[in-house]
Amino acid sequence: MFGRGVIAGIYGWALRQAGHDIEFYVRPGRAATYGETIDLDLTDTRRRVGRRRVAGTYPARYRETLPEDHDFELIVLSVPHHRLPEAAAFLAPRLGEATVLVFGNLWAEPLAAMGDLPPARVAWGFPQAGGGFGDDGVLRGTLLSSVVFGTLGRPPTVRERAARQAFRTAGFRVKERPDFRGWLWLHFVANAGLHSQGVRLGSLADLVGKAGDLREAMRVTRELLPLVEARGVDLRRHRATVRSFRAPTWLTGPALAWLTAHFPLVRGNFAAHSDPEAEEPREICRDTLAEARRLNVPTPRLEAAEPYFTPGRAHRPSRPR
């Protein structure tokens, strides 16, 4: 697992439980800071009926170097989208015989984001888990029963199928998205919609139960659909996703408010994103707005939140009508 973030911690635990040999690559000096275990408080939904709570400690093996001749088979790379080129540049000369699973958000052209990593050595996926580390160091989160994998217009290679199988052996259902580039970008603008309102209030946690602000988030996402289309995505290939964004906001706003306030899996995921100084939400909003301006796609609702893309500016601006 590249790093020791939320996704690495949760899926590292799940894959280790299935018998895989897991190590975390961390920056020099971090291993001693992290200690030898990860404390976990997790809602695991992989059971056929119901879900279970997992609370306890599991051992974590760290490494602070990655030699060229390592024998890892799979490197799970889940970093913020704006850190991906840096991570890819680090891994390119240290790839060994491994496959790199890019496991997270992406806004750049996928192959361009990979830099010198050979495309044939890269698999594409997206986690279905969320959470955060509390002030007490405990990783609290939710793990869904499925993971998303996809390809860039061709069938999965042998390496990509092996990456999928690793997750299947850990009890995950694999959902396939053949136009993964389009799926990732639609997911990204959905995040931009939510974060545009989250940073305005403070964080995603501040959106819980707030129908008006969640309605505005859906309106922001809706105005970003032409941007995804302008980038070359055929929205007809993603009808179900697009339909949900175009649904009447008088209906989706209250529905999301109820889900975030009363449905434990959704509420927990929002509540875990409570840091008003978090970098990634603002990077998502800034990069989305920059691309809209580059392609001359009007985004007045996203622009209205722009003053709050700087940390420390969390208050309520006026909304466009």
PDB file of C-alpha atoms in Angstrom:
ATOM      1  CA  MET A   1       0.000   0.000   0.000  1.00  0.00           C
ATOM      2  CA  PHE A   2       1.505   3.331  -1.074  1.00  0.00           C
ATOM      3  CA  GLY A   3       1.178   5.493   2.018  1.00  0.00           C
ATOM      4  CA  ARG A   4      -0.849   4.999   5.173  1.00  0.00           C
ATOM      5  CA  GLY A   5      -3.958   7.021   4.461  1.00  0.00           C
ATOM      6  CA  VAL A   6      -7.557   6.054   5.093  1.00  0.00           C
ATOM      7  CA  ILE A   7      -7.972   3.940   1.957  1.00  0.00           C
ATOM      8  CA  ALA A   8      -4.611   2.215   2.400  1.00  0.00           C
ATOM      9  CA  GLY A   9      -5.399   1.485   6.047  1.00  0.00           C
ATOM     10  CA  ILE A  10      -8.874   0.058   5.409  1.00  0.00           C
ATOM     11  CA  TYR A  11      -8.064  -2.035   2.350  1.00  0.00           C
ATOM     12  CA  GLY A  12      -4.703  -3.057   3.771  1.00  0.00           C
ATOM     13  CA  TRP A  13      -6.605  -4.582   6.688  1.00  0.00           C
ATOM     14  CA  ALA A  14      -9.145  -6.300   4.405  1.00  0.00           C
ATOM     15  CA  LEU A  15      -6.515  -7.768   2.087  1.00  0.00           C
ATOM     16  CA  ARG A  16      -4.387  -8.880   5.013  1.00  0.00           C
ATOM     17  CA  GLN A  17      -7.404 -10.657   6.515  1.00  0.00           C
ATOM     18  CA  ALA A  18      -7.665 -12.615   3.258  1.00  0.00           C
ATOM     19  CA  GLY A  19      -4.086 -13.851   3.594  1.00  0.00           C
ATOM     20  CA  HIS A  20      -2.248 -11.350   1.413  1.00  0.00           C
ATOM     21  CA  ASP A  21       1.181 -10.125   2.515  1.00  0.00           C
ATOM     22  CA  ILE A  22       0.756  -6.377   3.026  1.00  0.00           C
ATOM     23  CA  GLU A  23       3.334  -3.651   3.612  1.00  0.00           C
ATOM     24  CA  PHE A  24       2.905   0.112   3.745  1.00  0.00           C
ATOM     25  CA  TYR A  25       5.412   2.346   2.005  1.00  0.00           C
ATOM     26  CA  VAL A  26       5.790   5.578   4.021  1.00  0.00           C
ATOM     27  CA  ARG A  27       8.116   8.544   3.907  1.00  0.00           C
ATOM     28  CA  PRO A  28      11.454   8.229   5.753  1.00  0.00           C
ATOM     29  CA  GLY A  29      10.990   8.754   9.478  1.00  0.00           C
ATOM     30  CA  ARG A  30       7.248   8.045   9.482  1.00  0.00           C
ATOM     31  CA  ALA A  31       7.409   4.380  10.523  1.00  0.00           C
ATOM     32  CA  ALA A  32       8.581   5.207  14.025  1.00  0.00           C
ATOM     33  CA  THR A  33       5.860   7.845  14.325  1.00  0.00           C
ATOM     34  CA  TYR A  34       3.096   5.488  13.250  1.00  0.00           C
ATOM     35  CA  GLY A  35       4.130   2.616  15.499  1.00  0.00           C
ATOM     36  CA  GLU A  36       3.621  -1.075  14.835  1.00  0.00           C
ATOM     37  CA  THR A  37      -0.185  -1.225  14.706  1.00  0.00           C
ATOM     38  CA  ILE A  38      -3.240   0.481  13.247  1.00  0.00           C
ATOM     39  CA  ASP A  39      -6.264   0.989  15.502  1.00  0.00           C
ATOM     40  CA  LEU A  40      -9.461   0.365  13.586  1.00  0.00           C
ATOM     41  CA  ASP A  41     -13.168   0.970  14.187  1.00  0.00           C
ATOM     42  CA  LEU A  42     -14.860  -0.113  10.989  1.00  0.00           C
ATOM     43  CA  THR A  43     -18.326  -0.920   9.680  1.00  0.00           C
ATOM     44  CA  ASP A  44     -17.794  -3.809   7.259  1.00  0.00           C
ATOM     45  CA  THR A  45     -20.685  -4.509   4.861  1.00  0.00           C
ATOM     46  CA  ARG A  46     -19.177  -7.450   2.966  1.00  0.00           C
ATOM     47  CA  ARG A  47     -21.404  -9.980   4.731  1.00  0.00           C
ATOM     48  CA  ARG A  48     -24.283 -11.378   2.680  1.00  0.00           C
ATOM     49  CA  VAL A  49     -26.768 -10.369   5.361  1.00  0.00           C
ATOM     50  CA  GLY A  50     -26.332  -7.214   7.421  1.00  0.00           C
ATOM     51  CA  ARG A  51     -23.029  -5.698   8.406  1.00  0.00           C
ATOM     52  CA  ARG A  52     -20.540  -6.085  11.211  1.00  0.00           C
ATOM     53  CA  ARG A  53     -18.513  -3.743  13.306  1.00  0.00           C
ATOM     54  CA  VAL A  54     -14.791  -4.388  13.493  1.00  0.00           C
ATOM     55  CA  ALA A  55     -12.980  -2.720  16.375  1.00  0.00           C
ATOM     56  CA  GLY A  56      -9.441  -3.526  17.389  1.00  0.00           C
ATOM     57  CA  THR A  57      -5.818  -3.325  16.397  1.00  0.00           C
ATOM     58  CA  TYR A  58      -3.961  -4.969  13.570  1.00  0.00           C
ATOM     59  CA  PRO A  59      -0.211  -5.146  12.965  1.00  0.00           C
ATOM     60  CA  ALA A  60       1.194  -2.975  10.207  1.00  0.00           C
ATOM     61  CA  ARG A  61       4.551  -3.502   8.501  1.00  0.00           C
ATOM     62  CA  TYR A  62       6.176  -0.370   7.167  1.00  0.00           C
ATOM     63  CA  ARG A  63       9.016   0.273   4.773  1.00  0.00           C
ATOM     64  CA  GLU A  64      10.716   3.567   4.076  1.00  0.00           C
ATOM     65  CA  THR A  65      12.652   2.486   0.995  1.00  0.00           C
ATOM     66  CA  LEU A  66      11.573   0.805  -2.212  1.00  0.00           C
ATOM     67  CA  PRO A  67      14.510  -0.764  -4.084  1.00  0.00           C
ATOM     68  CA  GLU A  68      14.296  -1.508  -7.793  1.00  0.00           C
ATOM     69  CA  ASP A  69      14.558  -5.261  -7.219  1.00  0.00           C
ATOM     70  CA  HIS A  70      11.621  -5.639  -4.792  1.00  0.00           C
ATOM     71  CA  ASP A  71       9.285  -8.615  -5.220  1.00  0.00           C
ATOM     72  CA  PHE A  72       5.883  -6.992  -4.700  1.00  0.00           C
ATOM     73  CA  GLU A  73       3.181  -8.101  -7.129  1.00  0.00           C
ATOM     74  CA  LEU A  74       0.738  -5.238  -6.643  1.00  0.00           C
ATOM     75  CA  ILE A  75       1.237  -1.626  -5.568  1.00  0.00           C
ATOM     76  CA  VAL A  76      -2.028   0.025  -4.503  1.00  0.00           C
ATOM     77  CA  LEU A  77      -1.691   3.738  -5.211  1.00  0.00           C
ATOM     78  CA  SER A  78      -4.398   5.801  -3.533  1.00  0.00           C
ATOM     79  CA  VAL A  79      -3.325   9.427  -3.223  1.00  0.00           C
ATOM     80  CA  PRO A  80      -5.103  12.783  -3.748  1.00  0.00           C
ATOM     81  CA  HIS A  81      -5.476  13.493  -7.454  1.00  0.00           C
ATOM     82  CA  HIS A  82      -3.022  16.389  -7.416  1.00  0.00           C
ATOM     83  CA  ARG A  83      -0.346  14.169  -5.846  1.00  0.00           C
ATOM     84  CA  LEU A  84      -0.657  11.431  -8.463  1.00  0.00           C
ATOM     85  CA  PRO A  85       1.999  12.695 -10.948  1.00  0.00           C
ATOM     86  CA  GLU A  86       4.548  12.984  -8.116  1.00  0.00           C
ATOM     87  CA  ALA A  87       3.785   9.453  -6.896  1.00  0.00           C
ATOM     88  CA  ALA A  88       3.928   8.040 -10.433  1.00  0.00           C
ATOM     89  CA  ALA A  89       7.312   9.691 -11.015  1.00  0.00           C
ATOM     90  CA  PHE A  90       8.605   8.129  -7.803  1.00  0.00           C
ATOM     91  CA  LEU A  91       7.364   4.655  -8.724  1.00  0.00           C
ATOM     92  CA  ALA A  92       8.442   4.588 -12.373  1.00  0.00           C
ATOM     93  CA  PRO A  93      12.099   3.638 -11.691  1.00  0.00           C
ATOM     94  CA  ARG A  94      11.100   1.413  -8.757  1.00  0.00           C
ATOM     95  CA  LEU A  95       8.387  -0.651 -10.399  1.00  0.00           C
ATOM     96  CA  GLY A  96      10.093  -4.038 -10.313  1.00  0.00           C
ATOM     97  CA  GLU A  97       7.648  -6.636 -11.664  1.00  0.00           C
ATOM     98  CA  ALA A  98       4.628  -5.099  -9.935  1.00  0.00           C
ATOM     99  CA  THR A  99       1.343  -3.874 -11.311  1.00  0.00           C
ATOM    100  CA  VAL A 100       0.282  -0.423 -10.083  1.00  0.00           C
ATOM    101  CA  LEU A 101      -3.394  -0.131  -9.179  1.00  0.00           C
ATOM    102  CA  VAL A 102      -4.452   3.517  -9.385  1.00  0.00           C
ATOM    103  CA  PHE A 103      -7.176   3.553  -6.767  1.00  0.00           C
ATOM    104  CA  GLY A 104      -8.786   6.960  -6.397  1.00  0.00           C
ATOM    105  CA  ASN A 105      -9.869  10.265  -7.917  1.00  0.00           C
ATOM    106  CA  LEU A 106      -8.543  11.469 -11.262  1.00  0.00           C
ATOM    107  CA  TRP A 107      -9.132  14.651 -13.267  1.00  0.00           C
ATOM    108  CA  ALA A 108      -6.228  14.568 -15.704  1.00  0.00           C
ATOM    109  CA  GLU A 109      -6.120  12.381 -18.783  1.00  0.00           C
ATOM    110  CA  PRO A 110      -5.383   8.966 -17.227  1.00  0.00           C
ATOM    111  CA  LEU A 111      -2.359   8.059 -19.322  1.00  0.00           C
ATOM    112  CA  ALA A 112      -0.883  11.547 -19.023  1.00  0.00           C
ATOM    113  CA  ALA A 113      -1.223  11.390 -15.243  1.00  0.00           C
ATOM    114  CA  MET A 114       0.894   8.227 -15.200  1.00  0.00           C
ATOM    115  CA  GLY A 115       3.951   9.942 -16.656  1.00  0.00           C
ATOM    116  CA  ASP A 116       6.680   7.354 -17.259  1.00  0.00           C
ATOM    117  CA  LEU A 117       4.758   4.405 -15.802  1.00  0.00           C
ATOM    118  CA  PRO A 118       4.201   1.915 -18.655  1.00  0.00           C
ATOM    119  CA  PRO A 119       0.448   1.810 -19.455  1.00  0.00           C
ATOM    120  CA  ALA A 120       0.585  -1.992 -19.645  1.00  0.00           C
ATOM    121  CA  ARG A 121       1.635  -2.106 -15.983  1.00  0.00           C
ATOM    122  CA  VAL A 122      -1.250   0.031 -14.701  1.00  0.00           C
ATOM    123  CA  ALA A 123      -4.696  -1.092 -13.520  1.00  0.00           C
ATOM    124  CA  TRP A 124      -7.556   1.276 -12.758  1.00  0.00           C
ATOM    125  CA  GLY A 125      -9.939   1.065  -9.812  1.00  0.00           C
ATOM    126  CA  PHE A 126     -11.877   3.078  -7.284  1.00  0.00           C
ATOM    127  CA  PRO A 127     -12.458   2.343  -3.583  1.00  0.00           C
ATOM    128  CA  GLN A 128     -15.877   2.047  -2.004  1.00  0.00           C
ATOM    129  CA  ALA A 129     -14.802   2.960   1.508  1.00  0.00           C
ATOM    130  CA  GLY A 130     -14.403   6.113   3.520  1.00  0.00           C
ATOM    131  CA  GLY A 131     -13.581   7.468   6.923  1.00  0.00           C
ATOM    132  CA  GLY A 132     -10.828   9.238   8.771  1.00  0.00           C
ATOM    133  CA  PHE A 133      -8.281   9.120  11.562  1.00  0.00           C
ATOM    134  CA  GLY A 134      -9.560  10.683  14.768  1.00  0.00           C
ATOM    135  CA  ASP A 135      -7.547  12.783  17.186  1.00  0.00           C
ATOM    136  CA  ASP A 136      -6.990   9.568  19.148  1.00  0.00           C
ATOM    137  CA  GLY A 137      -5.337   7.943  16.132  1.00  0.00           C
ATOM    138  CA  VAL A 138      -8.181   5.478  15.525  1.00  0.00           C
ATOM    139  CA  LEU A 139      -9.139   4.882  11.900  1.00  0.00           C
ATOM    140  CA  ARG A 140     -12.937   5.022  11.782  1.00  0.00           C
ATOM    141  CA  GLY A 141     -14.743   4.252   8.575  1.00  0.00           C
ATOM    142  CA  THR A 142     -17.090   2.214   6.450  1.00  0.00           C
ATOM    143  CA  LEU A 143     -16.178  -0.534   3.995  1.00  0.00           C
ATOM    144  CA  LEU A 144     -18.710  -1.363   1.292  1.00  0.00           C
ATOM    145  CA  SER A 145     -19.045  -4.805  -0.226  1.00  0.00           C
ATOM    146  CA  SER A 146     -17.952  -3.817  -3.727  1.00  0.00           C
ATOM    147  CA  VAL A 147     -15.059  -2.102  -5.458  1.00  0.00           C
ATOM    148  CA  VAL A 148     -15.097  -0.429  -8.862  1.00  0.00           C
ATOM    149  CA  PHE A 149     -12.676  -1.380 -11.619  1.00  0.00           C
ATOM    150  CA  GLY A 150     -12.525  -0.182 -15.184  1.00  0.00           C
ATOM    151  CA  THR A 151     -10.586   0.004 -18.405  1.00  0.00           C
ATOM    152  CA  LEU A 152      -9.817   2.669 -20.959  1.00  0.00           C
ATOM    153  CA  GLY A 153     -11.708   1.296 -23.925  1.00  0.00           C
ATOM    154  CA  ARG A 154     -10.384  -2.261 -24.085  1.00  0.00           C
ATOM    155  CA  PRO A 155     -10.795  -5.581 -22.250  1.00  0.00           C
ATOM    156  CA  PRO A 156      -8.823  -6.093 -19.010  1.00  0.00           C
ATOM    157  CA  THR A 157      -5.282  -7.373 -19.407  1.00  0.00           C
ATOM    158  CA  VAL A 158      -3.831 -10.316 -17.493  1.00  0.00           C
ATOM    159  CA  ARG A 159      -2.376  -7.922 -14.931  1.00  0.00           C
ATOM    160  CA  GLU A 160      -5.681  -6.088 -14.526  1.00  0.00           C
ATOM    161  CA  ARG A 161      -7.546  -9.352 -14.041  1.00  0.00           C
ATOM    162  CA  ALA A 162      -5.013 -10.382 -11.377  1.00  0.00           C
ATOM    163  CA  ALA A 163      -5.602  -7.092  -9.524  1.00  0.00           C
ATOM    164  CA  ARG A 164      -9.336  -7.736  -9.566  1.00  0.00           C
ATOM    165  CA  GLN A 165      -8.818 -11.262  -8.288  1.00  0.00           C
ATOM    166  CA  ALA A 166      -6.839 -10.005  -5.293  1.00  0.00           C
ATOM    167  CA  PHE A 167      -9.904  -8.083  -4.170  1.00  0.00           C
ATOM    168  CA  ARG A 168     -12.285 -10.933  -4.955  1.00  0.00           C
ATOM    169  CA  THR A 169     -10.295 -13.209  -2.669  1.00  0.00           C
ATOM    170  CA  ALA A 170     -10.961 -10.674   0.106  1.00  0.00           C
ATOM    171  CA  GLY A 171     -14.719 -10.985  -0.400  1.00  0.00           C
ATOM    172  CA  PHE A 172     -15.338  -7.934  -2.569  1.00  0.00           C
ATOM    173  CA  ARG A 173     -17.703  -7.819  -5.519  1.00  0.00           C
ATOM    174  CA  VAL A 174     -16.096  -6.197  -8.566  1.00  0.00           C
ATOM    175  CA  LYS A 175     -18.160  -3.678 -10.508  1.00  0.00           C
ATOM    176  CA  GLU A 176     -16.869  -3.052 -14.031  1.00  0.00           C
ATOM    177  CA  ARG A 177     -16.953   0.342 -15.761  1.00  0.00           C
ATOM    178  CA  PRO A 178     -15.795   0.035 -19.394  1.00  0.00           C
ATOM    179  CA  ASP A 179     -15.552   3.817 -19.924  1.00  0.00           C
ATOM    180  CA  PHE A 180     -13.573   4.363 -16.763  1.00  0.00           C
ATOM    181  CA  ARG A 181     -12.215   7.721 -17.864  1.00  0.00           C
ATOM    182  CA  GLY A 182     -15.760   9.097 -18.174  1.00  0.00           C
ATOM    183  CA  TRP A 183     -16.870   7.446 -14.938  1.00  0.00           C
ATOM    184  CA  LEU A 184     -13.947   8.962 -13.015  1.00  0.00           C
ATOM    185  CA  TRP A 185     -14.603  12.447 -14.345  1.00  0.00           C
ATOM    186  CA  LEU A 186     -18.312  12.286 -13.516  1.00  0.00           C
ATOM    187  CA  HIS A 187     -17.388  11.173 -10.013  1.00  0.00           C
ATOM    188  CA  PHE A 188     -14.906  14.050  -9.804  1.00  0.00           C
ATOM    189  CA  VAL A 189     -17.468  16.734 -10.689  1.00  0.00           C
ATOM    190  CA  ALA A 190     -19.908  15.178  -8.217  1.00  0.00           C
ATOM    191  CA  ASN A 191     -17.216  15.643  -5.579  1.00  0.00           C
ATOM    192  CA  ALA A 192     -16.664  19.205  -6.796  1.00  0.00           C
ATOM    193  CA  GLY A 193     -20.356  19.916  -6.285  1.00  0.00           C
ATOM    194  CA  LEU A 194     -20.347  18.618  -2.729  1.00  0.00           C
ATOM    195  CA  HIS A 195     -17.031  20.184  -1.798  1.00  0.00           C
ATOM    196  CA  SER A 196     -18.055  23.571  -3.231  1.00  0.00           C
ATOM    197  CA  GLN A 197     -20.651  23.728  -0.474  1.00  0.00           C
ATOM    198  CA  GLY A 198     -18.570  21.897   2.111  1.00  0.00           C
ATOM    199  CA  VAL A 199     -15.707  24.402   1.953  1.00  0.00           C
ATOM    200  CA  ARG A 200     -18.233  27.224   2.107  1.00  0.00           C
ATOM    201  CA  LEU A 201     -19.555  25.893   5.413  1.00  0.00           C
ATOM    202  CA  GLY A 202     -16.299  24.384   6.683  1.00  0.00           C
ATOM    203  CA  SER A 203     -16.257  20.732   5.605  1.00  0.00           C
ATOM    204  CA  LEU A 204     -18.417  17.909   4.282  1.00  0.00           C
ATOM    205  CA  ALA A 205     -19.376  17.108   7.857  1.00  0.00           C
ATOM    206  CA  ASP A 206     -21.155  20.470   7.997  1.00  0.00           C
ATOM    207  CA  LEU A 207     -23.450  19.426   5.131  1.00  0.00           C
ATOM    208  CA  VAL A 208     -25.070  16.616   7.114  1.00  0.00           C
ATOM    209  CA  GLY A 209     -28.843  17.027   7.192  1.00  0.00           C
ATOM    210  CA  LYS A 210     -28.844  20.384   5.347  1.00  0.00           C
ATOM    211  CA  ALA A 211     -31.297  20.077   2.469  1.00  0.00           C
ATOM    212  CA  GLY A 212     -30.717  23.570   1.070  1.00  0.00           C
ATOM    213  CA  ASP A 213     -26.945  23.272   0.914  1.00  0.00           C
ATOM    214  CA  LEU A 214     -27.107  19.748  -0.508  1.00  0.00           C
ATOM    215  CA  ARG A 215     -29.599  20.991  -3.099  1.00  0.00           C
ATOM    216  CA  GLU A 216     -27.081  23.639  -4.103  1.00  0.00           C
ATOM    217  CA  ALA A 217     -24.344  20.996  -4.333  1.00  0.00           C
ATOM    218  CA  MET A 218     -26.502  19.036  -6.786  1.00  0.00           C
ATOM    219  CA  ARG A 219     -27.065  22.185  -8.831  1.00  0.00           C
ATOM    220  CA  VAL A 220     -23.310  22.762  -9.013  1.00  0.00           C
ATOM    221  CA  THR A 221     -22.771  19.197 -10.220  1.00  0.00           C
ATOM    222  CA  ARG A 222     -25.539  19.591 -12.799  1.00  0.00           C
ATOM    223  CA  GLU A 223     -23.910  22.704 -14.267  1.00  0.00           C
ATOM    224  CA  LEU A 224     -20.639  20.753 -14.539  1.00  0.00           C
ATOM    225  CA  LEU A 225     -22.076  18.024 -16.785  1.00  0.00           C
ATOM    226  CA  PRO A 226     -21.424  20.125 -19.937  1.00  0.00           C
ATOM    227  CA  LEU A 227     -17.805  20.421 -18.791  1.00  0.00           C
ATOM    228  CA  VAL A 228     -17.430  16.632 -18.707  1.00  0.00           C
ATOM    229  CA  GLU A 229     -19.043  16.474 -22.138  1.00  0.00           C
ATOM    230  CA  ALA A 230     -16.700  19.187 -23.432  1.00  0.00           C
ATOM    231  CA  ARG A 231     -13.781  16.999 -22.383  1.00  0.00           C
ATOM    232  CA  GLY A 232     -14.948  14.307 -24.789  1.00  0.00           C
ATOM    233  CA  VAL A 233     -17.104  12.049 -22.602  1.00  0.00           C
ATOM    234  CA  ASP A 234     -20.239  10.584 -24.183  1.00  0.00           C
ATOM    235  CA  LEU A 235     -22.778  11.106 -21.414  1.00  0.00           C
ATOM    236  CA  ARG A 236     -25.104   8.574 -23.054  1.00  0.00           C
ATOM    237  CA  ARG A 237     -22.749   5.860 -21.831  1.00  0.00           C
ATOM    238  CA  HIS A 238     -23.431   6.969 -18.247  1.00  0.00           C
ATOM    239  CA  ARG A 239     -27.198   7.465 -18.385  1.00  0.00           C
ATOM    240  CA  ALA A 240     -27.949   6.257 -14.864  1.00  0.00           C
ATOM    241  CA  THR A 241     -25.352   8.527 -13.264  1.00  0.00           C
ATOM    242  CA  VAL A 242     -26.329  11.542 -15.348  1.00  0.00           C
ATOM    243  CA  ARG A 243     -30.034  10.960 -14.658  1.00  0.00           C
ATOM    244  CA  SER A 244     -29.401  11.128 -10.919  1.00  0.00           C
ATOM    245  CA  PHE A 245     -27.659  14.489 -11.294  1.00  0.00           C
ATOM    246  CA  ARG A 246     -30.469  15.872 -13.451  1.00  0.00           C
ATOM    247  CA  ALA A 247     -33.241  14.793 -11.079  1.00  0.00           C
ATOM    248  CA  PRO A 248     -35.278  17.670  -9.571  1.00  0.00           C
ATOM    249  CA  THR A 249     -33.270  19.209  -6.756  1.00  0.00           C
ATOM    250  CA  TRP A 250     -36.429  19.869  -4.729  1.00  0.00           C
ATOM    251  CA  LEU A 251     -36.505  16.074  -4.439  1.00  0.00           C
ATOM    252  CA  THR A 252     -32.790  15.175  -4.260  1.00  0.00           C
ATOM    253  CA  GLY A 253     -31.888  17.846  -1.697  1.00  0.00           C
ATOM    254  CA  PRO A 254     -34.247  16.579   1.047  1.00  0.00           C
ATOM    255  CA  ALA A 255     -33.444  12.964   0.129  1.00  0.00           C
ATOM    256  CA  LEU A 256     -29.707  13.566   0.556  1.00  0.00           C
ATOM    257  CA  ALA A 257     -30.351  15.467   3.762  1.00  0.00           C
ATOM    258  CA  TRP A 258     -32.251  12.502   5.179  1.00  0.00           C
ATOM    259  CA  LEU A 259     -29.565  10.029   4.067  1.00  0.00           C
ATOM    260  CA  THR A 260     -26.724  12.066   5.563  1.00  0.00           C
ATOM    261  CA  ALA A 261     -28.590  12.513   8.831  1.00  0.00           C
ATOM    262  CA  HIS A 262     -30.184   9.090   9.303  1.00  0.00           C
ATOM    263  CA  PHE A 263     -28.400   6.448   7.197  1.00  0.00           C
ATOM    264  CA  PRO A 264     -25.344   5.348   9.222  1.00  0.00           C
ATOM    265  CA  LEU A 265     -23.107   4.459   6.260  1.00  0.00           C
ATOM    266  CA  VAL A 266     -23.621   7.816   4.552  1.00  0.00           C
ATOM    267  CA  ARG A 267     -23.607   9.843   7.773  1.00  0.00           C
ATOM    268  CA  GLY A 268     -20.367   8.239   8.896  1.00  0.00           C
ATOM    269  CA  ASN A 269     -18.632   8.971   5.615  1.00  0.00           C
ATOM    270  CA  PHE A 270     -19.612  12.663   5.714  1.00  0.00           C
ATOM    271  CA  ALA A 271     -18.817  13.000   9.406  1.00  0.00           C
ATOM    272  CA  ALA A 272     -15.285  11.656   8.858  1.00  0.00           C
ATOM    273  CA  HIS A 273     -14.497  14.610   6.559  1.00  0.00           C
ATOM    274  CA  SER A 274     -14.550  17.265   9.250  1.00  0.00           C
ATOM    275  CA  ASP A 275     -11.208  19.033   8.781  1.00  0.00           C
ATOM    276  CA  PRO A 276     -11.878  22.628   7.655  1.00  0.00           C
ATOM    277  CA  GLU A 277      -8.235  22.946   6.581  1.00  0.00           C
ATOM    278  CA  ALA A 278      -8.201  19.835   4.361  1.00  0.00           C
ATOM    279  CA  GLU A 279      -6.316  20.430   1.123  1.00  0.00           C
ATOM    280  CA  GLU A 280      -7.960  17.977  -1.263  1.00  0.00           C
ATOM    281  CA  PRO A 281     -11.515  19.433  -1.293  1.00  0.00           C
ATOM    282  CA  ARG A 282     -10.187  22.822  -2.343  1.00  0.00           C
ATOM    283  CA  GLU A 283      -7.853  21.316  -4.934  1.00  0.00           C
ATOM    284  CA  ILE A 284     -10.822  19.487  -6.466  1.00  0.00           C
ATOM    285  CA  CYS A 285     -12.829  22.701  -6.683  1.00  0.00           C
ATOM    286  CA  ARG A 286      -9.936  24.788  -8.000  1.00  0.00           C
ATOM    287  CA  ASP A 287      -8.957  22.278 -10.686  1.00  0.00           C
ATOM    288  CA  THR A 288     -12.544  21.850 -11.828  1.00  0.00           C
ATOM    289  CA  LEU A 289     -13.041  25.600 -12.118  1.00  0.00           C
ATOM    290  CA  ALA A 290      -9.732  26.037 -13.947  1.00  0.00           C
ATOM    291  CA  GLU A 291     -10.741  23.436 -16.536  1.00  0.00           C
ATOM    292  CA  ALA A 292     -14.150  25.062 -16.999  1.00  0.00           C
ATOM    293  CA  ARG A 293     -12.473  28.379 -17.694  1.00  0.00           C
ATOM    294  CA  ARG A 294      -9.998  26.771 -20.080  1.00  0.00           C
ATOM    295  CA  LEU A 295     -12.840  25.267 -22.107  1.00  0.00           C
ATOM    296  CA  ASN A 296     -15.116  28.322 -21.741  1.00  0.00           C
ATOM    297  CA  VAL A 297     -17.851  26.354 -20.001  1.00  0.00           C
ATOM    298  CA  PRO A 298     -19.912  28.680 -17.752  1.00  0.00           C
ATOM    299  CA  THR A 299     -20.067  27.556 -14.102  1.00  0.00           C
ATOM    300  CA  PRO A 300     -21.618  30.451 -12.151  1.00  0.00           C
ATOM    301  CA  ARG A 301     -22.541  28.376  -9.106  1.00  0.00           C
ATOM    302  CA  LEU A 302     -19.047  26.960  -8.748  1.00  0.00           C
ATOM    303  CA  GLU A 303     -17.576  30.422  -9.262  1.00  0.00           C
ATOM    304  CA  ALA A 304     -19.780  31.752  -6.464  1.00  0.00           C
ATOM    305  CA  ALA A 305     -17.949  29.472  -4.046  1.00  0.00           C
ATOM    306  CA  GLU A 306     -14.471  30.396  -5.325  1.00  0.00           C
ATOM    307  CA  PRO A 307     -13.625  32.789  -2.439  1.00  0.00           C
ATOM    308  CA  TYR A 308     -13.940  29.795  -0.114  1.00  0.00           C
ATOM    309  CA  PHE A 309     -11.392  27.658  -1.966  1.00  0.00           C
ATOM    310  CA  THR A 310      -8.796  29.237   0.345  1.00  0.00           C
ATOM    311  CA  PRO A 311      -8.493  27.766   3.874  1.00  0.00           C
ATOM    312  CA  GLY A 312     -10.009  29.857   6.625  1.00  0.00           C
ATOM    313  CA  ARG A 313     -12.819  31.280   4.486  1.00  0.00           C
ATOM    314  CA  ALA A 314     -15.719  29.074   5.581  1.00  0.00           C
ATOM    315  CA  HIS A 315     -18.893  31.151   5.718  1.00  0.00           C
ATOM    316  CA  ARG A 316     -22.023  31.454   3.662  1.00  0.00           C
ATOM    317  CA  PRO A 317     -21.762  33.466   0.420  1.00  0.00           C
ATOM    318  CA  SER A 318     -24.769  34.460  -1.611  1.00  0.00           C
ATOM    319  CA  ARG A 319     -25.979  31.933  -4.153  1.00  0.00           C
ATOM    320  CA  PRO A 320     -26.757  32.640  -7.809  1.00  0.00           C
ATOM    321  CA  ARG A 321     -30.394  32.295  -8.776  1.00  0.00           C
TER     322      ARG A 321
END
